[in-house]
Coordinates of C-alpha atoms and ligand atoms in Angstrom, one line a residue:
Chain T
M16 CA -47.6 -8.5 -123.5
T17 CA -45.4 -6.1 -126.2
W18 CA -43.3 -6.5 -129.1
E19 CA -40.0 -3.9 -129.5
S20 CA -37.3 -3.1 -131.8
I21 CA -34.5 -1.4 -130.4
D22 CA -31.4 0.7 -131.9
R23 CA -28.2 -0.6 -131.9
L24 CA -26.5 1.4 -133.4
T25 CA -26.4 5.0 -131.2
P26 CA -23.9 3.7 -128.6
I27 CA -25.7 3.7 -125.2
D28 CA -24.1 6.8 -122.5
Q29 CA -22.2 5.1 -120.1
P30 CA -22.7 6.6 -116.4
A31 CA -20.4 7.2 -114.1
E32 CA -22.1 5.5 -111.6
T33 CA -23.7 2.1 -111.6
L34 CA -27.4 2.5 -110.9
L35 CA -27.7 -0.7 -108.8
D36 CA -25.7 0.1 -105.7
E37 CA -24.2 -3.1 -103.8
A38 CA -27.2 -4.0 -101.7
F39 CA -29.2 -4.6 -104.2
R40 CA -27.0 -7.1 -106.2
K41 CA -26.3 -8.6 -103.0
D42 CA -30.1 -9.0 -102.5
I43 CA -30.5 -10.5 -106.2
L44 CA -27.8 -12.5 -106.3
D45 CA -29.2 -14.0 -102.6
R46 CA -32.3 -14.7 -104.7
A47 CA -30.9 -16.5 -107.8
A48 CA -29.1 -18.8 -105.1
K49 CA -32.4 -20.0 -103.9
Y50 CA -32.4 -21.5 -107.8
P51 CA -30.8 -24.0 -109.3
A52 CA -29.8 -21.5 -112.3
K53 CA -29.1 -18.0 -112.2
R54 CA -31.0 -16.6 -114.9
A55 CA -33.8 -17.3 -112.5
A56 CA -33.5 -14.6 -110.7
L57 CA -34.0 -12.3 -114.0
L58 CA -38.1 -11.3 -112.5
P59 CA -37.2 -11.0 -108.9
A60 CA -34.3 -8.4 -110.5
L61 CA -36.6 -6.7 -112.8
H62 CA -39.3 -6.6 -110.1
A63 CA -36.6 -4.8 -107.5
A64 CA -35.1 -2.5 -109.9
Q65 CA -38.7 -1.4 -111.2
E66 CA -40.2 -1.2 -108.0
K67 CA -36.1 0.8 -106.8
L68 CA -35.6 3.2 -109.8
G69 CA -39.0 3.2 -112.1
P70 CA -39.0 2.3 -115.3
L71 CA -36.6 -0.3 -117.3
S72 CA -34.0 1.9 -118.5
D73 CA -31.2 0.1 -121.4
Q74 CA -28.6 0.8 -118.4
V75 CA -30.4 -1.4 -115.7
M76 CA -31.2 -3.6 -118.3
V77 CA -27.2 -3.5 -119.0
E78 CA -26.6 -4.4 -115.4
I79 CA -28.9 -7.0 -114.8
A80 CA -27.2 -8.4 -117.6
E81 CA -24.4 -8.6 -116.1
L82 CA -25.2 -9.8 -112.7
L83 CA -26.8 -13.0 -114.0
A84 CA -24.6 -14.0 -116.4
I85 CA -26.5 -13.6 -119.8
S86 CA -26.5 -10.6 -122.5
P87 CA -28.6 -7.9 -122.2
A88 CA -30.9 -8.9 -125.1
D89 CA -32.2 -11.7 -123.3
V90 CA -33.0 -9.1 -120.4
L91 CA -34.3 -6.7 -123.0
D92 CA -36.6 -9.9 -124.1
T93 CA -37.9 -11.3 -121.0
A94 CA -39.1 -7.5 -120.0
T95 CA -40.9 -6.6 -122.6
F96 CA -43.0 -9.7 -122.8
Y97 CA -44.9 -9.1 -119.8
D98 CA -47.3 -5.9 -118.8
M99 CA -46.3 -5.5 -115.5
F100 CA -43.1 -4.2 -116.7
T101 CA -42.7 -1.0 -118.7
R102 CA -40.0 1.2 -120.1
E103 CA -42.1 4.4 -120.4
E104 CA -42.1 7.2 -117.9
R105 CA -45.6 6.4 -116.1
G106 CA -47.5 9.1 -113.2
R107 CA -46.7 8.7 -109.7
H108 CA -49.7 6.3 -109.2
L109 CA -51.1 4.1 -111.8
I110 CA -54.1 3.0 -111.7
G111 CA -55.0 -0.4 -113.7
V112 CA -59.5 -1.1 -114.1
C113 CA -60.1 -3.9 -114.9
E114 CA -62.4 -4.6 -118.3
S115 CA -62.8 -8.8 -118.5
L116 CA -66.0 -10.1 -118.4
S117 CA -67.3 -10.0 -114.8
C118 CA -66.5 -5.9 -114.3
E119 CA -67.6 -5.4 -117.8
L120 CA -70.7 -7.1 -116.4
C121 CA -70.8 -5.1 -113.2
G122 CA -69.3 -1.7 -114.7
C123 CA -66.2 -1.2 -115.6
N124 CA -67.2 0.7 -118.7
E125 CA -69.1 3.6 -116.3
L126 CA -65.9 3.2 -114.3
L127 CA -63.7 3.6 -117.0
D128 CA -65.5 7.2 -118.0
A129 CA -65.6 8.5 -114.9
L130 CA -62.3 8.4 -114.6
T131 CA -61.6 9.7 -118.4
E132 CA -63.6 12.7 -117.7
K133 CA -62.2 13.2 -114.0
L134 CA -58.5 12.7 -114.9
G135 CA -58.7 14.2 -118.7
I136 CA -56.9 10.8 -119.8
T137 CA -58.3 7.3 -121.8
P138 CA -55.9 4.3 -120.4
G139 CA -53.2 4.0 -121.5
Q140 CA -52.2 8.0 -120.6
T141 CA -51.0 10.6 -118.0
S142 CA -52.3 13.1 -116.1
N143 CA -50.4 16.8 -117.0
D144 CA -49.8 17.1 -113.6
K145 CA -48.1 13.3 -113.5
R146 CA -49.9 11.9 -111.0
F147 CA -51.6 9.5 -112.3
S148 CA -51.0 6.8 -115.4
L149 CA -54.5 5.5 -116.4
V150 CA -54.4 1.4 -117.6
T151 CA -56.7 -1.0 -118.6
M152 CA -56.0 -4.2 -116.7
Q153 CA -57.2 -8.1 -117.7
C154 CA -58.7 -10.2 -115.6
I155 CA -57.4 -9.6 -111.7
G156 CA -58.4 -12.5 -109.7
A157 CA -61.1 -10.5 -107.9
C158 CA -63.9 -10.4 -109.7
D159 CA -66.1 -11.2 -106.1
F160 CA -65.7 -7.6 -105.7
A161 CA -66.3 -6.7 -109.7
P162 CA -66.2 -3.5 -110.9
A163 CA -62.8 -4.6 -109.1
M164 CA -59.3 -1.7 -110.1
L165 CA -55.8 -1.7 -108.9
I166 CA -54.2 1.8 -107.8
D167 CA -50.2 1.0 -107.1
G168 CA -51.1 -2.4 -106.3
E169 CA -53.4 -2.3 -103.9
L170 CA -56.7 -3.6 -104.7
H171 CA -59.9 -1.4 -104.7
K172 CA -63.0 -3.5 -104.4
T173 CA -66.3 -3.6 -105.7
V174 CA -65.9 0.4 -106.8
S175 CA -68.4 2.9 -107.8
V176 CA -68.6 6.0 -109.6
E177 CA -69.5 7.6 -106.3
H178 CA -66.5 6.2 -104.8
L179 CA -64.3 7.4 -106.7
D180 CA -63.4 11.0 -105.8
E181 CA -62.8 9.3 -102.1
I182 CA -60.8 7.2 -103.7
L183 CA -58.1 9.4 -105.2
R184 CA -58.0 11.2 -102.9
K185 CA -55.6 9.5 -101.1
Y186 CA -52.9 9.4 -104.0
T187 CA -51.5 13.0 -104.1
Chain I
M16 CA -77.0 -33.2 -97.1
S17 CA -75.2 -30.9 -95.0
F18 CA -71.4 -30.7 -95.6
E19 CA -68.4 -29.6 -94.0
P20 CA -66.0 -26.8 -94.8
V21 CA -63.6 -28.4 -95.7
L22 CA -60.8 -26.4 -97.9
T23 CA -62.5 -23.4 -96.2
K24 CA -62.5 -24.8 -92.5
N25 CA -60.8 -22.0 -91.1
V26 CA -62.6 -19.2 -93.0
G27 CA -63.8 -16.9 -90.3
H28 CA -60.9 -17.9 -88.0
P29 CA -58.6 -14.9 -88.5
E30 CA -56.1 -16.7 -86.4
A31 CA -55.8 -19.7 -88.5
V32 CA -53.4 -17.0 -90.5
T33 CA -50.7 -17.1 -89.0
L34 CA -48.4 -20.6 -88.3
E35 CA -49.4 -21.1 -84.6
G36 CA -53.3 -20.4 -84.6
Y37 CA -53.2 -22.9 -87.8
V38 CA -51.5 -25.3 -85.9
A39 CA -54.2 -25.2 -83.3
R40 CA -56.6 -25.6 -85.9
G41 CA -55.1 -29.1 -86.8
G42 CA -53.2 -28.1 -89.0
Y43 CA -49.7 -29.8 -90.2
E44 CA -52.1 -33.0 -88.7
S45 CA -51.0 -34.8 -91.7
L46 CA -47.1 -34.3 -92.4
K47 CA -47.3 -37.0 -89.3
K48 CA -48.8 -39.5 -91.0
A49 CA -47.7 -39.1 -94.3
F50 CA -43.7 -39.3 -93.3
G51 CA -44.9 -42.6 -91.8
M52 CA -45.4 -43.4 -95.3
K53 CA -43.6 -44.7 -98.4
P54 CA -44.0 -41.9 -101.2
A55 CA -45.4 -44.4 -103.9
E56 CA -48.0 -45.4 -100.9
L57 CA -48.9 -41.9 -101.1
V58 CA -49.5 -41.6 -105.0
Q59 CA -51.7 -44.4 -104.3
L60 CA -53.4 -43.1 -101.8
V61 CA -53.8 -39.8 -104.0
K62 CA -54.7 -42.5 -107.4
D63 CA -57.4 -44.2 -105.2
S64 CA -58.9 -40.9 -103.5
G65 CA -59.8 -40.0 -107.8
L66 CA -58.2 -36.2 -107.3
R67 CA -58.5 -34.1 -110.7
G68 CA -56.9 -31.5 -111.4
R69 CA -58.6 -28.3 -109.7
G70 CA -56.3 -25.6 -112.3
G71 CA -58.6 -26.3 -115.6
A72 CA -58.2 -29.7 -117.4
G73 CA -59.1 -32.6 -114.4
F74 CA -56.1 -34.9 -115.1
P75 CA -55.9 -37.2 -112.4
A76 CA -53.2 -36.0 -109.9
G77 CA -52.4 -39.2 -108.9
T78 CA -51.8 -40.9 -112.7
K79 CA -50.0 -37.8 -113.2
W80 CA -47.3 -38.4 -110.5
G81 CA -47.0 -41.4 -111.4
F82 CA -45.3 -40.5 -114.9
L83 CA -42.0 -39.1 -113.1
P84 CA -39.4 -41.6 -113.1
Q85 CA -38.9 -44.4 -110.4
E86 CA -34.8 -44.6 -110.0
H87 CA -34.0 -40.6 -111.4
P88 CA -30.8 -39.7 -109.6
G89 CA -30.8 -36.1 -109.7
P90 CA -33.6 -33.5 -108.1
I91 CA -36.9 -34.0 -109.2
Y92 CA -39.1 -30.6 -108.5
M93 CA -42.9 -29.4 -107.1
V94 CA -44.5 -26.0 -109.5
V95 CA -47.4 -25.2 -107.8
N96 CA -49.3 -23.1 -109.9
F97 CA -50.7 -20.4 -108.2
D98 CA -51.0 -17.4 -111.8
E99 CA -55.1 -17.3 -111.3
S100 CA -55.7 -15.6 -114.1
E101 CA -58.3 -17.1 -115.8
P102 CA -61.0 -14.8 -116.0
G103 CA -64.1 -15.5 -113.5
T104 CA -61.4 -16.9 -110.9
F105 CA -60.6 -16.1 -108.0
K106 CA -60.7 -19.5 -105.1
D107 CA -56.5 -20.0 -104.9
R108 CA -56.4 -15.9 -103.9
Y109 CA -59.6 -16.7 -101.2
I110 CA -57.0 -19.6 -99.7
A111 CA -53.7 -17.6 -99.5
D112 CA -56.0 -14.5 -98.2
N113 CA -57.6 -16.7 -95.5
D114 CA -55.2 -19.7 -95.0
P115 CA -51.6 -19.8 -96.7
H116 CA -50.6 -22.6 -94.1
Q117 CA -53.0 -25.0 -95.6
I118 CA -51.2 -24.4 -99.5
I119 CA -47.9 -25.2 -97.4
E120 CA -49.1 -28.3 -96.1
G121 CA -50.6 -29.2 -99.2
V122 CA -47.0 -28.6 -101.0
I123 CA -44.6 -30.3 -98.3
V124 CA -47.0 -33.8 -98.1
S125 CA -47.3 -33.3 -102.2
S126 CA -44.0 -32.8 -102.6
Y127 CA -42.4 -35.3 -100.1
A128 CA -44.9 -38.1 -102.0
T129 CA -43.1 -37.4 -105.5
R130 CA -40.2 -37.1 -103.9
A131 CA -39.4 -33.4 -105.2
S132 CA -36.7 -31.5 -103.3
G133 CA -37.1 -27.9 -104.1
A134 CA -41.0 -26.9 -104.4
F135 CA -41.9 -23.4 -106.5
I136 CA -45.0 -21.5 -105.7
F137 CA -45.5 -19.2 -108.7
I138 CA -48.1 -16.4 -107.9
R139 CA -49.5 -14.0 -110.2
G140 CA -47.7 -11.4 -110.4
E141 CA -51.2 -8.8 -109.5
F142 CA -51.4 -11.1 -106.5
L143 CA -49.5 -8.3 -104.8
A144 CA -51.1 -9.1 -100.9
Q145 CA -50.8 -12.6 -101.5
A146 CA -47.1 -13.0 -101.9
K147 CA -46.9 -10.8 -98.6
I148 CA -49.2 -13.3 -96.8
M149 CA -47.3 -16.5 -98.3
E150 CA -43.8 -15.3 -98.2
K151 CA -45.0 -14.6 -94.3
A152 CA -46.3 -18.3 -94.0
I153 CA -43.3 -19.0 -96.0
Q154 CA -40.0 -17.9 -93.4
E155 CA -42.9 -19.2 -90.4
A156 CA -42.8 -22.3 -91.8
Y157 CA -39.1 -22.3 -92.3
K158 CA -38.5 -21.1 -88.9
G159 CA -41.3 -23.3 -87.3
G160 CA -39.3 -26.3 -88.9
Y161 CA -42.2 -27.6 -91.5
L162 CA -39.5 -26.5 -94.5
G163 CA -36.0 -27.0 -95.2
K164 CA -33.9 -29.6 -93.6
N165 CA -35.3 -32.3 -91.4
I166 CA -38.6 -31.6 -91.6
Q167 CA -40.1 -32.6 -88.1
G168 CA -37.8 -34.9 -87.9
S169 CA -38.6 -36.8 -90.6
G170 CA -35.5 -37.1 -92.2
Y171 CA -36.9 -34.9 -95.3
D172 CA -35.5 -31.8 -96.7
L173 CA -37.6 -29.9 -99.0
E174 CA -36.7 -26.0 -99.7
C175 CA -40.0 -23.7 -100.6
V176 CA -39.4 -20.4 -102.7
L177 CA -42.0 -18.4 -103.7
H178 CA -41.5 -17.3 -107.6
R179 CA -43.7 -13.7 -108.5
G180 CA -45.2 -13.6 -112.4
A181 CA -45.6 -10.0 -113.9
G182 CA -48.9 -9.9 -115.9
A183 CA -49.5 -12.3 -118.4
Y184 CA -52.4 -15.1 -118.7
V185 CA -50.8 -17.5 -120.7
C186 CA -47.7 -17.9 -117.6
G187 CA -50.9 -20.2 -115.9
E188 CA -50.4 -22.6 -118.5
E189 CA -47.7 -25.2 -117.3
T190 CA -44.7 -25.5 -119.8
A191 CA -44.7 -21.2 -120.4
M192 CA -45.2 -21.4 -116.4
L193 CA -41.7 -23.1 -116.7
E194 CA -40.4 -20.6 -119.0
A195 CA -41.0 -17.9 -116.5
L196 CA -39.5 -19.1 -113.7
E197 CA -36.2 -19.8 -115.3
G198 CA -36.4 -16.4 -116.0
K199 CA -37.6 -15.9 -120.0
R200 CA -40.6 -15.0 -121.5
G201 CA -43.4 -16.9 -121.1
W202 CA -43.6 -19.3 -124.8
P203 CA -45.7 -22.3 -123.8
R204 CA -43.1 -25.1 -124.8
T205 CA -43.7 -28.1 -127.3
K206 CA -44.3 -31.3 -126.2
P207 CA -43.2 -34.2 -126.1
P208 CA -40.8 -33.3 -124.0
F209 CA -43.7 -33.8 -120.5
P210 CA -43.0 -31.7 -117.7
A211 CA -42.3 -35.0 -115.7
V212 CA -39.7 -36.0 -117.7
E213 CA -38.3 -33.1 -118.4
G214 CA -39.8 -29.6 -117.1
A215 CA -38.2 -26.7 -114.7
F216 CA -33.9 -26.6 -115.2
G217 CA -35.1 -29.8 -117.8
K218 CA -35.2 -32.0 -114.2
P219 CA -38.1 -33.4 -113.7
T220 CA -41.3 -32.1 -112.4
V221 CA -44.2 -32.0 -111.2
I222 CA -47.1 -29.0 -111.8
N223 CA -50.2 -28.6 -110.2
N224 CA -52.7 -25.6 -108.8
V225 CA -53.6 -24.6 -105.4
E226 CA -56.4 -26.1 -104.7
T227 CA -55.5 -29.4 -106.1
L228 CA -52.2 -30.2 -103.5
C229 CA -54.7 -28.3 -100.6
C230 CA -57.0 -31.7 -101.4
V231 CA -54.2 -34.0 -100.7
P232 CA -53.5 -33.6 -96.2
H233 CA -57.2 -34.0 -96.2
I234 CA -57.2 -37.2 -98.1
I235 CA -54.5 -37.9 -96.4
N236 CA -55.8 -37.0 -93.0
K237 CA -59.2 -38.8 -93.9
G238 CA -59.3 -41.1 -96.5
A239 CA -59.4 -41.9 -100.0
T240 CA -63.2 -43.8 -99.3
W241 CA -63.9 -40.3 -97.8
F242 CA -62.7 -38.2 -100.8
T243 CA -65.0 -40.6 -103.0
G244 CA -67.8 -40.4 -100.3
L245 CA -68.3 -36.8 -101.9
G246 CA -68.7 -35.3 -105.0
T247 CA -69.9 -38.2 -108.3
E248 CA -68.4 -40.9 -109.1
K249 CA -65.5 -39.3 -111.6
S250 CA -65.4 -36.1 -110.2
S251 CA -64.9 -36.6 -106.8
G252 CA -64.6 -34.5 -103.3
M253 CA -65.0 -31.2 -102.5
K254 CA -64.7 -28.4 -104.6
L255 CA -64.6 -24.6 -104.4
Y256 CA -67.1 -23.1 -106.7
G257 CA -66.2 -19.2 -107.1
I258 CA -69.6 -16.8 -108.6
S259 CA -69.4 -13.9 -110.4
G260 CA -71.5 -11.6 -112.5
H261 CA -75.1 -10.2 -112.2
V262 CA -75.5 -12.1 -109.0
N263 CA -76.5 -10.7 -105.2
N264 CA -73.8 -12.9 -103.0
P265 CA -70.7 -13.5 -105.8
G266 CA -68.0 -14.7 -103.7
V267 CA -66.2 -18.3 -102.9
Y268 CA -68.1 -21.6 -102.2
E269 CA -67.0 -25.0 -101.0
L270 CA -68.9 -28.2 -102.3
P271 CA -69.2 -31.6 -103.0
M272 CA -68.4 -31.3 -106.7
G273 CA -71.0 -32.0 -108.9
I274 CA -74.7 -29.4 -107.2
P275 CA -76.3 -28.7 -109.8
C276 CA -75.7 -24.8 -112.1
N277 CA -79.3 -23.5 -110.5
E278 CA -79.2 -24.6 -106.8
L279 CA -75.5 -22.9 -106.5
I280 CA -76.9 -19.7 -108.4
E281 CA -79.8 -19.0 -106.0
K282 CA -79.0 -20.7 -103.0
Y283 CA -75.3 -19.8 -102.7
G284 CA -75.3 -16.7 -105.2
G285 CA -78.1 -15.5 -103.5
G286 CA -79.7 -15.8 -106.7
M287 CA -79.9 -12.5 -109.3
R288 CA -79.9 -9.3 -108.4
G289 CA -82.8 -7.4 -109.0
G290 CA -84.5 -10.5 -109.3
K291 CA -84.1 -10.5 -113.6
K292 CA -83.6 -14.2 -114.9
V293 CA -80.4 -16.2 -116.0
K294 CA -79.6 -15.9 -119.8
A295 CA -76.0 -17.3 -119.4
V296 CA -73.6 -18.7 -117.6
I297 CA -70.5 -19.5 -117.8
P298 CA -69.0 -23.1 -116.2
G299 CA -65.6 -21.9 -115.0
G300 CA -63.7 -18.8 -116.9
V301 CA -63.6 -17.2 -120.1
S302 CA -62.2 -20.6 -121.4
T303 CA -65.2 -23.2 -121.1
G304 CA -67.9 -22.0 -123.4
V305 CA -71.2 -20.8 -121.8
L306 CA -74.3 -22.6 -120.8
T307 CA -78.1 -21.4 -121.8
A308 CA -80.9 -20.5 -119.1
D309 CA -82.1 -24.1 -120.5
E310 CA -78.9 -25.6 -119.6
L311 CA -79.1 -24.4 -115.5
D312 CA -79.5 -28.5 -114.5
C313 CA -76.0 -29.3 -115.6
P314 CA -73.9 -30.8 -112.2
M315 CA -70.9 -28.9 -111.4
D316 CA -68.5 -31.8 -111.9
F317 CA -65.8 -32.8 -114.4
E318 CA -68.9 -33.7 -116.9
G319 CA -71.1 -31.9 -116.5
P320 CA -70.2 -29.4 -118.8
I321 CA -68.5 -31.4 -121.6
G322 CA -71.5 -32.8 -122.0
R323 CA -73.6 -29.4 -123.2
G324 CA -70.8 -28.5 -124.9
C325 CA -68.6 -26.6 -123.3
L326 CA -64.7 -27.3 -122.7
G327 CA -65.1 -28.6 -119.5
L328 CA -65.9 -27.7 -115.8
G329 CA -63.2 -24.7 -116.0
T330 CA -61.7 -23.7 -112.8
A331 CA -64.9 -23.7 -111.6
G332 CA -65.7 -20.4 -112.0
L333 CA -69.2 -19.3 -113.0
M334 CA -69.7 -16.1 -114.6
V335 CA -73.8 -15.1 -114.7
M336 CA -75.3 -13.2 -117.0
N337 CA -79.1 -11.3 -116.6
E338 CA -81.4 -11.7 -119.3
Q339 CA -80.7 -7.7 -120.4
T340 CA -77.1 -9.4 -121.5
C341 CA -76.1 -8.7 -125.2
M342 CA -74.2 -12.2 -126.3
V343 CA -72.4 -10.5 -128.8
T344 CA -70.7 -8.1 -126.4
V345 CA -70.2 -11.1 -123.9
L346 CA -68.4 -12.2 -126.4
R347 CA -66.0 -9.6 -128.1
N348 CA -64.8 -9.1 -124.5
I349 CA -63.7 -12.7 -123.9
V350 CA -61.8 -12.6 -127.6
R351 CA -60.6 -9.1 -126.6
F352 CA -59.3 -10.8 -123.4
F353 CA -57.6 -14.1 -125.5
A354 CA -56.3 -11.4 -128.4
H355 CA -54.4 -9.3 -125.9
E356 CA -53.2 -11.8 -124.3
S357 CA -52.1 -14.7 -127.4
C358 CA -48.0 -15.3 -126.2
G359 CA -47.5 -14.8 -130.2
Q360 CA -45.5 -18.3 -131.4
C361 CA -48.7 -20.0 -133.0
T362 CA -50.2 -18.0 -136.0
P363 CA -53.6 -19.1 -135.7
C364 CA -53.9 -17.8 -132.1
R365 CA -52.0 -14.9 -133.0
E366 CA -53.7 -13.6 -136.1
G367 CA -57.0 -15.2 -134.9
A368 CA -57.8 -13.8 -132.0
Q369 CA -56.9 -10.4 -133.4
W370 CA -59.0 -10.3 -136.3
M371 CA -61.9 -12.1 -134.5
Y372 CA -61.3 -9.3 -132.5
R373 CA -62.2 -7.0 -135.5
I374 CA -64.8 -8.8 -136.8
L375 CA -67.0 -8.4 -133.7
N376 CA -66.2 -4.5 -133.2
R377 CA -67.6 -4.5 -137.1
I378 CA -70.8 -6.2 -136.0
I379 CA -71.2 -4.2 -132.9
E380 CA -70.7 -1.1 -134.8
G381 CA -74.0 -2.1 -137.3
E382 CA -71.3 -3.0 -139.7
G383 CA -71.4 -6.2 -139.9
T384 CA -72.7 -8.9 -142.0
I385 CA -74.1 -12.7 -141.7
E386 CA -70.4 -13.5 -143.6
D387 CA -68.6 -12.0 -140.7
V388 CA -70.2 -14.4 -138.6
N389 CA -69.4 -17.5 -140.3
T390 CA -66.1 -15.9 -140.8
L391 CA -65.8 -16.1 -136.6
L392 CA -67.1 -19.5 -136.9
E393 CA -64.6 -20.8 -139.5
L394 CA -61.6 -19.5 -137.4
A395 CA -62.9 -21.4 -134.4
E396 CA -61.9 -23.7 -136.3
T397 CA -58.3 -22.8 -137.0
Q398 CA -57.6 -22.4 -133.1
G399 CA -56.5 -25.0 -130.2
A400 CA -54.2 -27.6 -129.3
L401 CA -57.3 -30.5 -129.1
P402 CA -57.3 -30.4 -132.9
G403 CA -53.5 -30.2 -133.2
K404 CA -53.0 -26.4 -134.7
T405 CA -51.5 -24.5 -132.1
I406 CA -48.7 -25.3 -129.0
C407 CA -50.9 -24.4 -126.3
G408 CA -54.5 -24.7 -124.8
L409 CA -55.0 -20.6 -124.4
A410 CA -56.7 -21.3 -128.3
D411 CA -58.3 -23.6 -127.3
G412 CA -60.6 -21.0 -124.5
T413 CA -60.3 -18.9 -128.1
A414 CA -62.5 -21.3 -130.0
W415 CA -64.7 -23.3 -126.9
A416 CA -66.2 -19.4 -126.2
V417 CA -66.5 -18.2 -129.5
K418 CA -68.5 -22.0 -131.4
T419 CA -70.7 -22.2 -128.0
I420 CA -72.3 -17.8 -127.8
I421 CA -72.5 -17.9 -131.7
T422 CA -74.1 -21.5 -131.6
K423 CA -76.3 -21.6 -128.6
F424 CA -77.1 -17.2 -129.0
R425 CA -76.9 -17.3 -132.9
S426 CA -79.8 -15.2 -132.9
E427 CA -78.2 -12.9 -131.9
F428 CA -75.8 -12.3 -134.2
D429 CA -77.8 -12.4 -136.5
A430 CA -80.8 -9.7 -135.2
M431 CA -77.5 -7.5 -135.1
V432 CA -76.0 -8.1 -138.6
T433 CA -79.1 -7.9 -140.4
D434 CA -81.3 -5.4 -138.1
N435 CA -78.8 -4.0 -136.6
V436 CA -80.2 -5.2 -133.1
A437 CA -78.6 -5.4 -129.8
I438 CA -80.7 -7.4 -126.8
G439 CA -80.3 -5.3 -123.9
N440 CA -79.7 -2.8 -125.1
Ligands
FMN16 C1 -53.9 -20.7 -121.0 C2 -53.2 -21.0 -119.9 C3 -54.1 -20.7 -118.6 C4 -53.6 -21.8 -117.8 N1 -53.5 -21.2 -116.8 C5 -54.1 -21.8 -115.0 C6 -54.1 -21.2 -113.8 O1 -54.2 -19.9 -113.9 N2 -54.3 -21.7 -112.7 C7 -54.5 -23.7 -112.5 O2 -54.1 -24.0 -111.7 N3 -54.0 -23.8 -114.7 C8 -53.9 -23.4 -115.5 N4 -53.6 -23.8 -116.6 C9 -53.5 -25.3 -116.6 C10 -52.2 -25.9 -116.4 O3 -51.6 -25.8 -117.7 C11 -52.2 -26.9 -115.8 O4 -53.0 -28.0 -115.9 C12 -52.2 -27.1 -114.2 O5 -51.2 -26.3 -113.5 C13 -52.1 -28.5 -113.9 O6 -52.8 -28.2 -112.6 P1 -53.9 -30.1 -112.1 O7 -53.6 -30.9 -112.6 O8 -53.7 -29.3 -110.5 O9 -54.5 -28.6 -112.1 C14 -53.7 -23.0 -117.6 C15 -53.7 -23.7 -119.5 C16 -53.7 -23.4 -119.8 C17 -54.0 -23.5 -121.6
SF4_17 S1 -51.7 -21.3 -128.8 FE1 -52.0 -18.8 -128.5 S2 -50.4 -18.6 -126.1 FE2 -50.3 -21.0 -126.9 S3 -48.4 -21.0 -127.5 FE3 -49.8 -21.1 -129.0 S4 -49.6 -18.5 -130.0 FE4 -49.1 -18.8 -127.7
FES18 S1 -63.2 -10.0 -114.4 FE1 -62.7 -8.2 -112.9 S2 -61.7 -9.4 -111.4 FE2 -61.7 -11.3 -113.0

């Protein structure tokens, strides 16, 4: 989780068109109808918006707020609490290396060092060519395959340093 | 004693992932019997079975269901805890990977027993593949008449929604989960009111772990006496044990409750990698504390780890460490986890975990003192819902890890602060 304060004095540039199209809106409202309260569709909406449009911009949050009839501040408040939502530009592929106990016991630090050497970035950074961002993650529920790593959500099991080149080649 | 797998009987039968394959292997059988019974009779059955929660706390499931208001006019909700974020735990993922309909069957009969009209399966956001599997299974169940209106002609209606989390361990805590479900930040609620009275969307709500609910259809099919015949007196039934760390065969193993820790490691975990000795074992996720090599006769039921100073059986996800492991580094890893995952509401948890993490870094960098070690123990005393100092149990996990690791491996901490010697390096 992260804490964040926003500049409320500078007006947000209002784009000529909305970012969320009709199909997207309908989809979210359909989802919302499955819950007793509209706001419950907020996590699904944020997931969908980030998947479609990338990092969550102020404008996207304002539009989601309108859609679910809550305030933009509530959307920001929720979005910034969760690790999976991001406000920052990332590389084309997101590498997440688990750093919790079983993975540390099984060599995630060696893996992180090798990634840092290969990509020239430390956790939290994006490579210059924007191909990869690297982050550490807390236990990803794959301790039986430690050290475990997610790339764009896809699980890579029992990863050894020797495997890295072959794994990374897939992600251009 | 040979034990026939129950929860994992469909592992190795990939066809069971589909509705058709699942039904062909005896799936959804329990619905017929359940719909022939009254909800209150089912609650009694689950009480008689002694089934205790598999999500960490071990609370008796039937008793929890009994807390629901009897004559509630409005809706009741079932929330399924598939957050599975406790380091060392991957059993619920294993069920979804191999047998997603088993989860849905458990949800249906448990929702019927608690008179719930809506079930929300809360799955952690990182389980993308499992979310797809569950979504598909739910769609199949709707099409097959196992969800929705008038399930299998019983007159019982149940809507089921899969809800993805977004990366926050604390959302596994049941009231934080309700907040996340309602579209808010995952801040645990102060209790009372308890969810059974005022839970999701302000309505009476039952929250159970995936594995807990998966036990229910088998109890319906085979009876409470069958279930109490497995395991130990206070911990009935079978359990999914996870083993990871320095063992040859990490994985999920289903066994009756109460199997000794060393037997689990040797017989099922395939022994220690490289023939090394065990130094320490975390019994059920990093919140539970640690067992030493001398305590490995510990029965892995709800009582065993408590009797050896641990917080509990937790999730029964064992993390095994060999003789070369530095316990100061292990503790730093665990405290870093809690410092990262604290939701920030309670000062002892938010500040305490960060402070402990900085102290541990200092000790590992060779700058620590004996007072630092004592401060860690003192801070651990300020943490947790059990001593009434914090809103939720996350901080109890921090406290127990710190207390048990330092007291059981004190000499390693002392050696590091006095002589700057690390064991195993
Ligand atoms: C910080 C924290 C994290 C938790 N994480 C989980 C979890 O990932 N999965 C789970 O089933 N229970 C988790 N729990 C326990 C739940 O609060 C709750 O006790 C459980 O879902 C009840 O279900 P059960 O009785 O079937 O075990 C967690 C508790 C705490 C305090
Ligand atoms: S104990 Fe920690 S995680 Fe739990 S409510 Fe308090 S600050 Fe949040
Ligand atoms: S500790 Fe890395 S996946 Fe669990």
